[in-house]
Each structure stands twice: as structure tokens, then as C-alpha cells.
XYZ file of C-alpha atoms in Angstrom:
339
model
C 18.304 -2.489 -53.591
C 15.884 -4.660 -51.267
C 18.880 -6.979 -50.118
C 16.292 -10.322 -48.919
C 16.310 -11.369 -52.878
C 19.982 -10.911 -53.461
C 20.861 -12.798 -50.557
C 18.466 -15.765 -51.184
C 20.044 -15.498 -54.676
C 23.896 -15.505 -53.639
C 23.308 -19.017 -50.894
C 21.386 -20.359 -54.013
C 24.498 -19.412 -55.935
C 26.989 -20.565 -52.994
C 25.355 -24.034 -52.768
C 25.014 -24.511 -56.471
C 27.946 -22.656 -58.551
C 30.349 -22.958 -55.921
C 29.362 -26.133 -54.317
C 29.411 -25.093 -50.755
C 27.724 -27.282 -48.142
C 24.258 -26.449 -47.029
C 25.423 -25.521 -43.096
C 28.250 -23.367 -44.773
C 25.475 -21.723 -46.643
C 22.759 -21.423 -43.573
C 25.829 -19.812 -42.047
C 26.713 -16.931 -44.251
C 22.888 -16.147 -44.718
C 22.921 -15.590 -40.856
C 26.252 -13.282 -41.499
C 24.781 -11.178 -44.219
C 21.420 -11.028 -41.851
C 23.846 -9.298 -39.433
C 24.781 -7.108 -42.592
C 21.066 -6.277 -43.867
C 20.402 -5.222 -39.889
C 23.510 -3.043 -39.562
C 22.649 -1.174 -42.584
C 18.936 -0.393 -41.381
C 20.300 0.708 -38.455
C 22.903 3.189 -39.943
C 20.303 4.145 -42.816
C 22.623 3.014 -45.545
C 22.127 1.631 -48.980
C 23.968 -1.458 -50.024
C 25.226 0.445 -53.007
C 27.037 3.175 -50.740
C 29.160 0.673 -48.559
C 32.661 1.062 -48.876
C 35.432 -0.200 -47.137
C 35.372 2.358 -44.121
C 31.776 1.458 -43.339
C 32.265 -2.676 -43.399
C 35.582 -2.176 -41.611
C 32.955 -0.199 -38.838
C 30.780 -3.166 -39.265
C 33.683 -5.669 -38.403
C 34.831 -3.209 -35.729
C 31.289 -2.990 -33.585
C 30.960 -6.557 -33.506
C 34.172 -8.017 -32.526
C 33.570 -6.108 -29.431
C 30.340 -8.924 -29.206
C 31.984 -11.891 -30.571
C 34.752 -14.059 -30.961
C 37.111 -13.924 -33.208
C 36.632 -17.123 -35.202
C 32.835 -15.777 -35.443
C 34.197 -12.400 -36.960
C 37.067 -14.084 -39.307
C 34.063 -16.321 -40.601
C 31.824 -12.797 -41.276
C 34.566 -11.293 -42.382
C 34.870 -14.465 -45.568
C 31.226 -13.987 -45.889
C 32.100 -10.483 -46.827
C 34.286 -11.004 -49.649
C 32.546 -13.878 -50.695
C 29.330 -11.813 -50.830
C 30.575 -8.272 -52.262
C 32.357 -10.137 -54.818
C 28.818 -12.047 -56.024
C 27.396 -8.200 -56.341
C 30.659 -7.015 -58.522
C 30.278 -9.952 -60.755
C 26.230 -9.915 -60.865
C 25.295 -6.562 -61.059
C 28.964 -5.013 -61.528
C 29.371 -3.102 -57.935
C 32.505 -1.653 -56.497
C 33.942 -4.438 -53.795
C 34.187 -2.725 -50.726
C 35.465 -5.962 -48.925
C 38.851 -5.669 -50.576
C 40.901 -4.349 -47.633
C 38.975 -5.536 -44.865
C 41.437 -7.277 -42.037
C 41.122 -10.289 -41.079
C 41.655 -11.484 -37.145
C 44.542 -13.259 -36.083
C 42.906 -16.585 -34.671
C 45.760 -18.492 -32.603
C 45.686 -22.086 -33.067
C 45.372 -24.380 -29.756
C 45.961 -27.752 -29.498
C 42.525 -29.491 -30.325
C 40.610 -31.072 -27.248
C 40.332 -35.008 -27.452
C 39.985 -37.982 -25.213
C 41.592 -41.015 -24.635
C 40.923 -43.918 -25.835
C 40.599 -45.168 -22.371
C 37.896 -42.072 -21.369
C 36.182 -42.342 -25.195
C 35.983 -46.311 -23.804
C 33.658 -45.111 -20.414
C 31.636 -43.259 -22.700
C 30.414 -45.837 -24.727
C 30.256 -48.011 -22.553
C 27.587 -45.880 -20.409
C 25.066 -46.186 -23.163
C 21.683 -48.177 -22.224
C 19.826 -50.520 -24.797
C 16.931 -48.003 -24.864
C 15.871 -46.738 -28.448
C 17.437 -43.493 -27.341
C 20.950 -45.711 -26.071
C 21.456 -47.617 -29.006
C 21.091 -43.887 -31.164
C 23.076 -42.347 -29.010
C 25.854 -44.851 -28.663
C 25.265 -45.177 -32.652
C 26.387 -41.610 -33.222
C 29.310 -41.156 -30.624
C 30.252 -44.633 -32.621
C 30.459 -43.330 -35.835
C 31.972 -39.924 -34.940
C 34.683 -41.680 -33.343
C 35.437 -44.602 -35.472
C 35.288 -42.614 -38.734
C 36.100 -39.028 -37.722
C 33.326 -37.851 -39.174
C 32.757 -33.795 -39.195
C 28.883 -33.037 -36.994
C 27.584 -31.868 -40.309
C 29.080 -35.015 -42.103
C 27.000 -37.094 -39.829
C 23.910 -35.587 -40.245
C 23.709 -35.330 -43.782
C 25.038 -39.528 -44.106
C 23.091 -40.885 -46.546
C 21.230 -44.023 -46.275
C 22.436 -45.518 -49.593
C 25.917 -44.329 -48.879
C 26.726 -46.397 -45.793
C 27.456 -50.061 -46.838
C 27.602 -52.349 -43.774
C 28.287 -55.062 -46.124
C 31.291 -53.915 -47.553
C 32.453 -52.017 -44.178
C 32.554 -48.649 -45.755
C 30.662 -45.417 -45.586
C 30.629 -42.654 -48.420
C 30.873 -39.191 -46.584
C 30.219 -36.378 -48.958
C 32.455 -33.292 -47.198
C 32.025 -29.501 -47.630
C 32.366 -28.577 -51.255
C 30.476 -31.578 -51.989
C 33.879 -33.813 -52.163
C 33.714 -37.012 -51.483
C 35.946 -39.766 -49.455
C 35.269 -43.382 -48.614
C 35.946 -44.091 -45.010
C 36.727 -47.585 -43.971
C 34.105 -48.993 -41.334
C 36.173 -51.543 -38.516
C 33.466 -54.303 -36.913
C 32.664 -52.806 -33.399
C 30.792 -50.284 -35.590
C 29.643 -52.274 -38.290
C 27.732 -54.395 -35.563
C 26.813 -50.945 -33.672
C 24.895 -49.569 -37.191
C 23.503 -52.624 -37.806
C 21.611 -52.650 -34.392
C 20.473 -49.000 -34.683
C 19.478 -49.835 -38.168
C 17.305 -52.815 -37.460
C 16.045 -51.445 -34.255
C 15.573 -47.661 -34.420
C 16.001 -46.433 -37.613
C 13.878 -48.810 -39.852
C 10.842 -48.966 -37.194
C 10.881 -45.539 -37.081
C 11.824 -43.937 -40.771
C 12.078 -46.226 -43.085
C 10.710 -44.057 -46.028
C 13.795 -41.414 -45.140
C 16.809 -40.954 -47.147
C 19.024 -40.217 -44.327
C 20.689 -42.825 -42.360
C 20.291 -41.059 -38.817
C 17.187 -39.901 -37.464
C 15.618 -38.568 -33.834
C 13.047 -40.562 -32.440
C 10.844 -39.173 -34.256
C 12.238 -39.826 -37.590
C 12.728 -36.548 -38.313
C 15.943 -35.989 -40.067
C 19.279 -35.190 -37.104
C 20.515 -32.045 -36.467
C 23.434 -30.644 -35.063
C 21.645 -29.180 -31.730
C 20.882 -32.475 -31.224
C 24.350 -33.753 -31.593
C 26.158 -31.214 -29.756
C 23.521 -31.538 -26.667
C 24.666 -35.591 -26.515
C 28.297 -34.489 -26.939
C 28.004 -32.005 -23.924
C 26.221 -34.504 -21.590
C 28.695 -37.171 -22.244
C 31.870 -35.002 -21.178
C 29.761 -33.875 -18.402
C 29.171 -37.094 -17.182
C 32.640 -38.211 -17.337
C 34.741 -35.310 -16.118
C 35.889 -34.385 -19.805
C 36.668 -31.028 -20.761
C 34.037 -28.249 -20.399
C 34.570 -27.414 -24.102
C 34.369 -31.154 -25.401
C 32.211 -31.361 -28.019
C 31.646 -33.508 -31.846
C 34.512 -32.148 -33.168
C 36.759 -33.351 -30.209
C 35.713 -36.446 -31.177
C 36.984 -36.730 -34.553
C 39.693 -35.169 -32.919
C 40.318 -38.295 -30.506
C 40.134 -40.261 -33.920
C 42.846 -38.537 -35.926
C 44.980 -38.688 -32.634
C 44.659 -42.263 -31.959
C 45.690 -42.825 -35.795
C 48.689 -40.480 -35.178
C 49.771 -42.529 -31.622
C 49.867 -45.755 -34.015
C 51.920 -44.395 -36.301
C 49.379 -43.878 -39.579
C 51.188 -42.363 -42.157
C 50.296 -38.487 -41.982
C 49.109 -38.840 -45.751
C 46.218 -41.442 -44.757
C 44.969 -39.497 -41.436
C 44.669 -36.769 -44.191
C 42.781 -38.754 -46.517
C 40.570 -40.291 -43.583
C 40.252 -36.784 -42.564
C 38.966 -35.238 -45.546
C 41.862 -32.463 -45.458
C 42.888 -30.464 -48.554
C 46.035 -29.204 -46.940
C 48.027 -31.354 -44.875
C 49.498 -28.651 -42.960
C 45.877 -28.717 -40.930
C 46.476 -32.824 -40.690
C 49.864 -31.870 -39.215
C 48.010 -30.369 -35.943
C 47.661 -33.816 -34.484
C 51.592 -34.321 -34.390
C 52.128 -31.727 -32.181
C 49.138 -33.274 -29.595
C 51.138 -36.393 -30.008
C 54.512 -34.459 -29.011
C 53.045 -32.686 -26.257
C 52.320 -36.434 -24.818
C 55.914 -37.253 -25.145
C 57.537 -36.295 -22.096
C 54.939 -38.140 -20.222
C 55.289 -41.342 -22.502
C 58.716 -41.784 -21.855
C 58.335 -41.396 -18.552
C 55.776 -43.630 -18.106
C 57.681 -46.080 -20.063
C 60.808 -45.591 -17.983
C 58.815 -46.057 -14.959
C 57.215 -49.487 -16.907
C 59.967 -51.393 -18.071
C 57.021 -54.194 -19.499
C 55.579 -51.327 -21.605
C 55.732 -52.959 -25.194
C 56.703 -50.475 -27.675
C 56.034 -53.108 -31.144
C 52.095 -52.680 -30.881
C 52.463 -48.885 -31.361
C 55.362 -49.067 -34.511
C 53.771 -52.224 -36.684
C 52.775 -49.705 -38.856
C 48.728 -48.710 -40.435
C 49.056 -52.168 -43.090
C 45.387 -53.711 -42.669
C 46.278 -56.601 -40.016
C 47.865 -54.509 -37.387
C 45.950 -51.299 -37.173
C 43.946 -50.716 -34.147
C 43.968 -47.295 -33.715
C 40.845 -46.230 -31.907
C 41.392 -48.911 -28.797
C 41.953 -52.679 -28.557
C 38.278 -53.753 -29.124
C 37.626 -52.174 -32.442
C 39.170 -54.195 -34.787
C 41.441 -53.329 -37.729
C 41.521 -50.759 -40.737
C 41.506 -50.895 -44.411
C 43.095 -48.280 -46.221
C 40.643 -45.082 -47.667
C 40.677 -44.322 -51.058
C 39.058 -41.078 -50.630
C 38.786 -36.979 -52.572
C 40.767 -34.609 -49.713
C 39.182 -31.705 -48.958
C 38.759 -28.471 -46.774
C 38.831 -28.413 -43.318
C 36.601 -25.954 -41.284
C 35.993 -26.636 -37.921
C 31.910 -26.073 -37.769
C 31.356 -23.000 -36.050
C 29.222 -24.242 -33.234
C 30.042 -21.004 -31.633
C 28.395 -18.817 -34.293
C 27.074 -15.692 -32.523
C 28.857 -16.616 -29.418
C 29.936 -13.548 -27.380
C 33.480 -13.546 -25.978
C 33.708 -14.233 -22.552
């Protein structure tokens, strides 16, 4: 069977019949590319795989990469073996194939006071005002790096300080917009965007009005926590997870960071309590050595007047009304050897 059709058939089928998002589907075509060149190499037909020689598979390339790389292969696996057994009514090999434990860390994030210096270190250059434009949006509506990419231009309405995001799955959730960034999108809009692409459906674009990608992103992300002494493994993601933990430090019901989130299970939400805890011992300490320290700002509660989660200048929060869905951190790391 030559494999190149089936697998241009199976992302067409992902992306379509199964609604997965077009980086989820980018990424399993790389996986089963991995597949197609282990099986040259071995001199096997796809037809004779069985569980012994994917669990080989699995086996010679954890020894290259990490394990969130491999546990993402591995659901490639099943999700691709069980498109041949329902297509063209193969065996599933993938059936037994084990999974790797992935521990769970506490997510890297920033202050507000740090996520502060970094805007704040953006010029008014064409290149400033897009830069300071995306770390603004990422941080001010949590956004995943794929999320942003993809905004639409006809789904961000300035005028009614909301943005549709449309999440992996295709799900959608309406994410409130507070003024700091209204005015910030508004500026990049006028000045960069529409000079530059105003034919493009997309509401960010390079400087060349070429649709953004992630590389592009993650290279902005990288020289921003460079610059200001952040962690060496900051990156987009930390930033939305700065946003869910300043909504947690004010006290936004659990249920709302969910929904702001775009989480199907709140058990991943829940993460963001524990980076809270962590801060406790050095909260009350701080406080105890701060009598002044006023407590009310941080328990008024997420109603629209008193929110002001992300730092004192941005202004306040309306409540989402937005479709939960799944969340998987973007495997920046894909093909990334362990260290």
C-alpha cells in the first residue's frame, strides 16, 4: 500500500470528519512521516505491522525524544491505525501500545509586574507596535500560539470589546477584550495591518503581510524573556499561563478561568490553583512583614466593576460566554531530542 495517499487522506479526514485543528493535523502528518520512514528502513509493509513492531517503533525513538513528543506519536498511532480498520478494514496494531508517563510541572508564568517591563520595552516602530500587539493579546486574552495566528479579521470586534477565538476541534468561545488592548489593536490595525494587508482575512500579519506563524511567535516570545531575565523555557504558552494565574490571584471563579481558557475538563483549569498555593507561604509572609498590604482588592470578587486581573492598568472584565474545549499545550518541542 503506497502510504503518501492514505496519509493525505486520513489529515483530510482528521481536519474535516473529526474537526481537528489544522496545526494538530500538520502535526500528526509529521508523526506518520516518522512512520512511512521507519517502515522503509525495516522493509515492512503497512499491512504487516503489528503491535510488536510499533511498540519497536515507540521504543527506538524515545531514546531521541521527549516524552511529550512520543505520547503525542503514540495518539497519532491509534488515531491513524484506527482510520485504516475503519477504511479499508485492517487489524489495529496500536491497541496495546503504552503510553509514557508525562509528569505534570507547575506551568512557567510571569508576574504581572515582569509581563509589565515587557510591554513596556516595545518601540513605536511598525515591528513595536506588532510585537507589543501580539504579547498584548496573548496576555490579555490567554490566547493558545495557534489561536492567535489563525484570529480572524471579522472575528475580533473592537467595538464591542470582544474577540471570537475558534479553539482546536473547531469550538468556539468569546473572550472579553479590557481597553489597554482594545486601544493596543486598534493602533496595530490602523497602522500596520491595514497599510500592509488589507485584502487578508487574518487579523495578524508579518511585515510583509503574509499570514503569522508560530516560528515567528515563539522567536518574539524567546527574545522577550531573554531580555528580561525570565525563564530560559518562557515561551507563548507561559503567557496565557501568566493570564489564567493572574485571574486565579483575584479570585475568578475556577468555572470562568475555564471558560476564558477554552478547557473541556476543569481538572486541567485546576493546575493554576496549585501555582497560586505554591505562592502562599511567601504571600503571607510578605503580608506579615507589610502590615499596609490591603487584602479587599484581591477578594472583591470577578463581577465586571472590580476585576483587574492582568495588572492595575488594564481595565476591567466582562464575563465570557464561551464553548469549553480541549486543552493541548502546542507541542513547540515536536522532534525535540531529550537533553
Amino acid at each position: 500500500m503506497d502510504l503518501d495517499p492514505v496519509i493525505r487522506s486520513f489529515s483530510s479526514w482528521a481536519e474535516n470528519s473529526q474537526g481537528k485543528a489544522r496545526f494538530s493535523v500538520e502535526s500528526q502528518r509529521q508523526d506518520l512521516i516518522l512512520l512511512k520512514d521507519y517502515l522503509k528502513e525495516q522493509k515492512t509493509e503497512i499491512e504487516d505491522v503489528d503491535g510488536v513492531f510499533l511498540q519497536g517503533f515507540i521504543d527506538e525513538l524515545s531514546l531521541r525524544y521527549a516524552p511529550s513528543t512520543i505520547a503525542r506519536l503514540t495518539s497519532t498511532l491509534h488515531s491513524f491505525f484506527g482510520y485504516l480498520n475503519l477504511m479499508y478494514d485492517m487489524p489495529d496494531p496500536s491497541t496495546l501500545l503504552k503510553t509514557p508517563h508525562i509528569s505534570r510541572h507547575l506551568p512557567v508564568w510571569a508576574s504581572s509586574q515582569e509581563m509589565e517591563a515587557v510591554l513596556a520595552d516595545f518601540d513605536q516602530s511598525d515591528k513595536g507596535i506588532l510585537d507589543k500587539t501580539i504579547v498584548t493579546v496573548l496576555y490579555c486574552c490567554g490566547l493558545r500560539v495557534s489561536e492567535l495566528c489563525t484570529l480572524r479579521a471579522n472575528d475580533v470586534r473592537l467595538d464591542q470589546k470582544q474577540i471570537r477565538v475558534l479553539g482546536k476541534g473547531e469550538k468556539e468561545r468569546i473572550v472579553p477584550l479590557v481597553d489597554e488592548c482594545v486601544q493596543q489593536m486598534a493602533l496595530y490595525w490602523n497602522v500596520v495591518r491595514q497599510p500592509k494587508a488589507s485584502a487578508s482575512s487574518y487579523f495578524f500579519v508579518s511585515l510583509k503581510g503574509l499570514p503569522l506563524n508560530r516560528q515567528y511567535v515563539y522567536r518574539l516570545t524567546k527574545n522577550s524573556a531573554l531580555n528580561h531575565q525570565l525563564s530560559p523555557s518562557f515561551s507563548p504558552h507561559s503567557i496565557r499561563h501568566s493570564f489564567a494565574t493572574r485571574l486565579i490571584e483575584n479570585d475568578t471563579d475556577l468555572r470562568m478561568v475555564q471558560e476564558l481558557l477554552g478547557h473541556a475538563d476543569i481538572s486541567t483549569t485546576q493546575i493554576y490553583t496549585h501555582v497560586d498555593t505554591s505562592r502562599l507561604v511567601g504571600s503571607v509572609d510578605q503580608a506579615l512583614k507589610d502590615p499596609g498590604l490591603n487584602f479587599d482588592e484581591f477578594s472583591a470578587g470577578p463581577s465586571s466593576d472590580n476585576v483587574n486581573a492582568l495588572n492595575p492598568s488594564l481595565g476591567s472584565r466582562k464575563k465570557s460566554k464561551s464553548e469549553p474545549e480541549s486543552d493541548t499545550e502546542i507541542d513547540s518541542q515536536a522532534g525535540q531530542k531529550k537533553q
